[in-house]
mmCIF file with all atom_site columns, C-alpha atoms in Angstrom:
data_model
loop_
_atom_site.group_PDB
_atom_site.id
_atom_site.type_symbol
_atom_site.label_atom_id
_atom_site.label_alt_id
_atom_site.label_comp_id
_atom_site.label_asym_id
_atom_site.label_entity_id
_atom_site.label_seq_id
_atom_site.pdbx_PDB_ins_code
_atom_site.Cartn_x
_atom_site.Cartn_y
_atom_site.Cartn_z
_atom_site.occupancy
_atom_site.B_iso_or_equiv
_atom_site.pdbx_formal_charge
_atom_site.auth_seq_id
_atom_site.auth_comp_id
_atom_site.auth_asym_id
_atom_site.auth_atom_id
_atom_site.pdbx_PDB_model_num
ATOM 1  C CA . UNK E 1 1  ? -34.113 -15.173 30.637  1.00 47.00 ? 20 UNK E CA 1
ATOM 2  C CA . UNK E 1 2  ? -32.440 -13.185 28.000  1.00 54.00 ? 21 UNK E CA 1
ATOM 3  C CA . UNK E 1 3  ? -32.201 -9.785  27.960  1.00 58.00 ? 22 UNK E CA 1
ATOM 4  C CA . UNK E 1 4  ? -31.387 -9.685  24.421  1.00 60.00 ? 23 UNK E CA 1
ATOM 5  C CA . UNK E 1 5  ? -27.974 -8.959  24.254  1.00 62.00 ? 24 UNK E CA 1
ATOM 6  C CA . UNK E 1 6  ? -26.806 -12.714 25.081  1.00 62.00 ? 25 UNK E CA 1
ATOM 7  C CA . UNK E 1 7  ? -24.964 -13.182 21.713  1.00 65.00 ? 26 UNK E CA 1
ATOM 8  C CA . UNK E 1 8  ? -23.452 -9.652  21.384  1.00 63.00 ? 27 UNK E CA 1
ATOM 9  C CA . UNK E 1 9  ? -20.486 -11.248 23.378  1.00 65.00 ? 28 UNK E CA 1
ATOM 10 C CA . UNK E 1 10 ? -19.829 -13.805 21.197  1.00 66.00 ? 29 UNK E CA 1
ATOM 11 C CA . UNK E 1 11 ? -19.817 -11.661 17.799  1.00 64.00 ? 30 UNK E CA 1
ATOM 12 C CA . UNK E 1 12 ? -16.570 -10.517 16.345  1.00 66.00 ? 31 UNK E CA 1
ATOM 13 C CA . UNK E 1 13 ? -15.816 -6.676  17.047  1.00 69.00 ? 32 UNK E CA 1
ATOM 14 C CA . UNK E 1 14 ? -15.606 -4.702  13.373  1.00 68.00 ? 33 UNK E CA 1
ATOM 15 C CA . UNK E 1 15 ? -14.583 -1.098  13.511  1.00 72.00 ? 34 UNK E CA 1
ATOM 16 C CA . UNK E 1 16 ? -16.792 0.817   10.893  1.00 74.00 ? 35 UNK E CA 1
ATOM 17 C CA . UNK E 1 17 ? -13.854 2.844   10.200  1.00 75.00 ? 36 UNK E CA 1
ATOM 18 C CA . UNK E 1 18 ? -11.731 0.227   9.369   1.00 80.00 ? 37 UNK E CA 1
ATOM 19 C CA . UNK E 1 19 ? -13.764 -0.589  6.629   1.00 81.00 ? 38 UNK E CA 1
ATOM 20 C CA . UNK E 1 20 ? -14.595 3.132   4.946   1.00 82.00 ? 39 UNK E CA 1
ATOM 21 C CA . UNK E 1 21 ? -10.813 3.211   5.040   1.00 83.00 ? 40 UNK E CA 1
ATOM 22 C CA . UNK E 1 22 ? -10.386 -0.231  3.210   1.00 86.00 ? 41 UNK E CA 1
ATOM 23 C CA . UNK E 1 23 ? -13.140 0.921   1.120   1.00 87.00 ? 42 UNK E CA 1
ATOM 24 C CA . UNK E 1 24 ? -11.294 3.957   0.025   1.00 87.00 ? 43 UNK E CA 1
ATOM 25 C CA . UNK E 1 25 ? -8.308  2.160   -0.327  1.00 88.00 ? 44 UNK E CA 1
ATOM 26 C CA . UNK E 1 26 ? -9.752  -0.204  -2.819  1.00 92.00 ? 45 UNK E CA 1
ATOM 27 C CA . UNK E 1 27 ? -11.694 2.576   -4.676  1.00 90.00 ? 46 UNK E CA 1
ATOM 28 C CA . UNK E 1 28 ? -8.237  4.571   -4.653  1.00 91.00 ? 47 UNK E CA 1
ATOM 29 C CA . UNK E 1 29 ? -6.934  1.485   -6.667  1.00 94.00 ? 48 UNK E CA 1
ATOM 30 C CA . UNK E 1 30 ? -9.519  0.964   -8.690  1.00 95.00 ? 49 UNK E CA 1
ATOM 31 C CA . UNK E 1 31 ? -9.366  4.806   -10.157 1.00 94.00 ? 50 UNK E CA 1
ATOM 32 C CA . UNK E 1 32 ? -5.916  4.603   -10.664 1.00 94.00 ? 51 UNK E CA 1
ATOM 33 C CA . UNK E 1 33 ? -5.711  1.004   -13.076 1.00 96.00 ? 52 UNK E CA 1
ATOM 34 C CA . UNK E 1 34 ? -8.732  2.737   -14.589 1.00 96.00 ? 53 UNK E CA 1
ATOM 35 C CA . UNK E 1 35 ? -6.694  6.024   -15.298 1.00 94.00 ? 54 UNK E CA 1
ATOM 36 C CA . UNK E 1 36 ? -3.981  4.021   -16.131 1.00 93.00 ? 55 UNK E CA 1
ATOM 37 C CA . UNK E 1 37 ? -5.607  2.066   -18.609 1.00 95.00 ? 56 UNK E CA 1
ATOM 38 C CA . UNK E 1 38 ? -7.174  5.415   -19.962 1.00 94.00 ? 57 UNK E CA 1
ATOM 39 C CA . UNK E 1 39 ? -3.298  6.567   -20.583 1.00 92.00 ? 58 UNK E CA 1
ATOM 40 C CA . UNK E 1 40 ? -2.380  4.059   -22.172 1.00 91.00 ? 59 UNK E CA 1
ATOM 41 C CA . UNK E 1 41 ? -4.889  3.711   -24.276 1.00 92.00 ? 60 UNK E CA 1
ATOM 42 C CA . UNK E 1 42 ? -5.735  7.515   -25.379 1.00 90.00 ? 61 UNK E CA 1
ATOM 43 C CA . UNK E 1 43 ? -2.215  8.696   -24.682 1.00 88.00 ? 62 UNK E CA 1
ATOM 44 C CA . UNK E 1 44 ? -0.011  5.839   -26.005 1.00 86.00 ? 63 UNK E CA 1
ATOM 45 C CA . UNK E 1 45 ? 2.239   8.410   -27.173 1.00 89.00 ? 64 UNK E CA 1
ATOM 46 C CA . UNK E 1 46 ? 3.042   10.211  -23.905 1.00 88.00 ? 65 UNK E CA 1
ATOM 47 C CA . UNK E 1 47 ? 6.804   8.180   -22.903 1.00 90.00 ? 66 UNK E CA 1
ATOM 48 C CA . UNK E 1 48 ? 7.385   6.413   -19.720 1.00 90.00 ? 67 UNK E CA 1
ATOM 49 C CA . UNK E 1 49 ? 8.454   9.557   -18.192 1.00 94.00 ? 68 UNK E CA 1
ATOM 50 C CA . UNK E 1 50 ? 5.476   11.704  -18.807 1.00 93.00 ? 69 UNK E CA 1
ATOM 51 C CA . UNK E 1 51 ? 3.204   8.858   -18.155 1.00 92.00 ? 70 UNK E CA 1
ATOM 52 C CA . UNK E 1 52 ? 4.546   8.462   -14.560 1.00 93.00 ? 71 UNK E CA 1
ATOM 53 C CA . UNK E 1 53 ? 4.350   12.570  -14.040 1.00 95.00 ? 72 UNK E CA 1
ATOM 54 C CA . UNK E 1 54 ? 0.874   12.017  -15.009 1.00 94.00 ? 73 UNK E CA 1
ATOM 55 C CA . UNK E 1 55 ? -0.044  9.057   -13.071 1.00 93.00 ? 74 UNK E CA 1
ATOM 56 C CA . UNK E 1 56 ? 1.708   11.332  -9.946  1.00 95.00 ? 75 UNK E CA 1
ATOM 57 C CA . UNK E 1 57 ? -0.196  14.341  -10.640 1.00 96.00 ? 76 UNK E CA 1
ATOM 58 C CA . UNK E 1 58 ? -3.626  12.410  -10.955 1.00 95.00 ? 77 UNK E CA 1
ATOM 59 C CA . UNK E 1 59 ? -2.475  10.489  -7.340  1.00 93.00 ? 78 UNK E CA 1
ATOM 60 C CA . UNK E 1 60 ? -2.184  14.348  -5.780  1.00 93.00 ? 79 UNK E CA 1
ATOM 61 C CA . UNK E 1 61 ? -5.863  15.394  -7.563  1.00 93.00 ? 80 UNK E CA 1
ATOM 62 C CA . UNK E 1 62 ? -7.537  11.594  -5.687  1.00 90.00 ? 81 UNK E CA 1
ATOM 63 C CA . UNK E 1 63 ? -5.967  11.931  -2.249  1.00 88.00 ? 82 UNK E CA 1
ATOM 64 C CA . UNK E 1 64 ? -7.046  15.913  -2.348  1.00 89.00 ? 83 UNK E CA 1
ATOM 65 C CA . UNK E 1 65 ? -10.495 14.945  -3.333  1.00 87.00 ? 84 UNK E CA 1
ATOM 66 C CA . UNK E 1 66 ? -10.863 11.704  -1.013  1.00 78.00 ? 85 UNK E CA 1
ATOM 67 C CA . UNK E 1 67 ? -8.759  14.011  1.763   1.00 78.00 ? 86 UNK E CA 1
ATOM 68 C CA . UNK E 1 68 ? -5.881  11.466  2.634   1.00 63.00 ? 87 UNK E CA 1
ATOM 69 C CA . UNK E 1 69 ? -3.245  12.544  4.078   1.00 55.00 ? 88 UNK E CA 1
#
């Protein structure tokens, strides 16, 4: 008779952390195309230069507030 932990065995092991970090990952990405799209579209005057110095400053401002190294 079972003792209820029969199929544990056979299930695939999935870290939990693994996925929070994947999930950050993806909503890291997501903020930036959406900033991105925000510069380009409110600050289409801004040139290539200061766009980038902006898209580097608002990359230091996410991983500070989502604490990645």
């Amino acid at each position: 008779m079972s003792d209820g932990n029969y199929n544990r065995n056979l299930l695939p092991y999935r870290n939990y952390q693994s996925g929070v970090r994947a999930g950050r990952a993806q909503a890291k990405q997501l903020a930036l195309q959406a900033f991105m799209a925000w510069l380009d579209a409110e600050r289409s005057a801004l040139s290539a230069d200061e766009k980038e110095r902006t898209l580097i400053a608002f990359k230091q401002h996410l991983d500070a507030a989502l604490n990645i190294p």
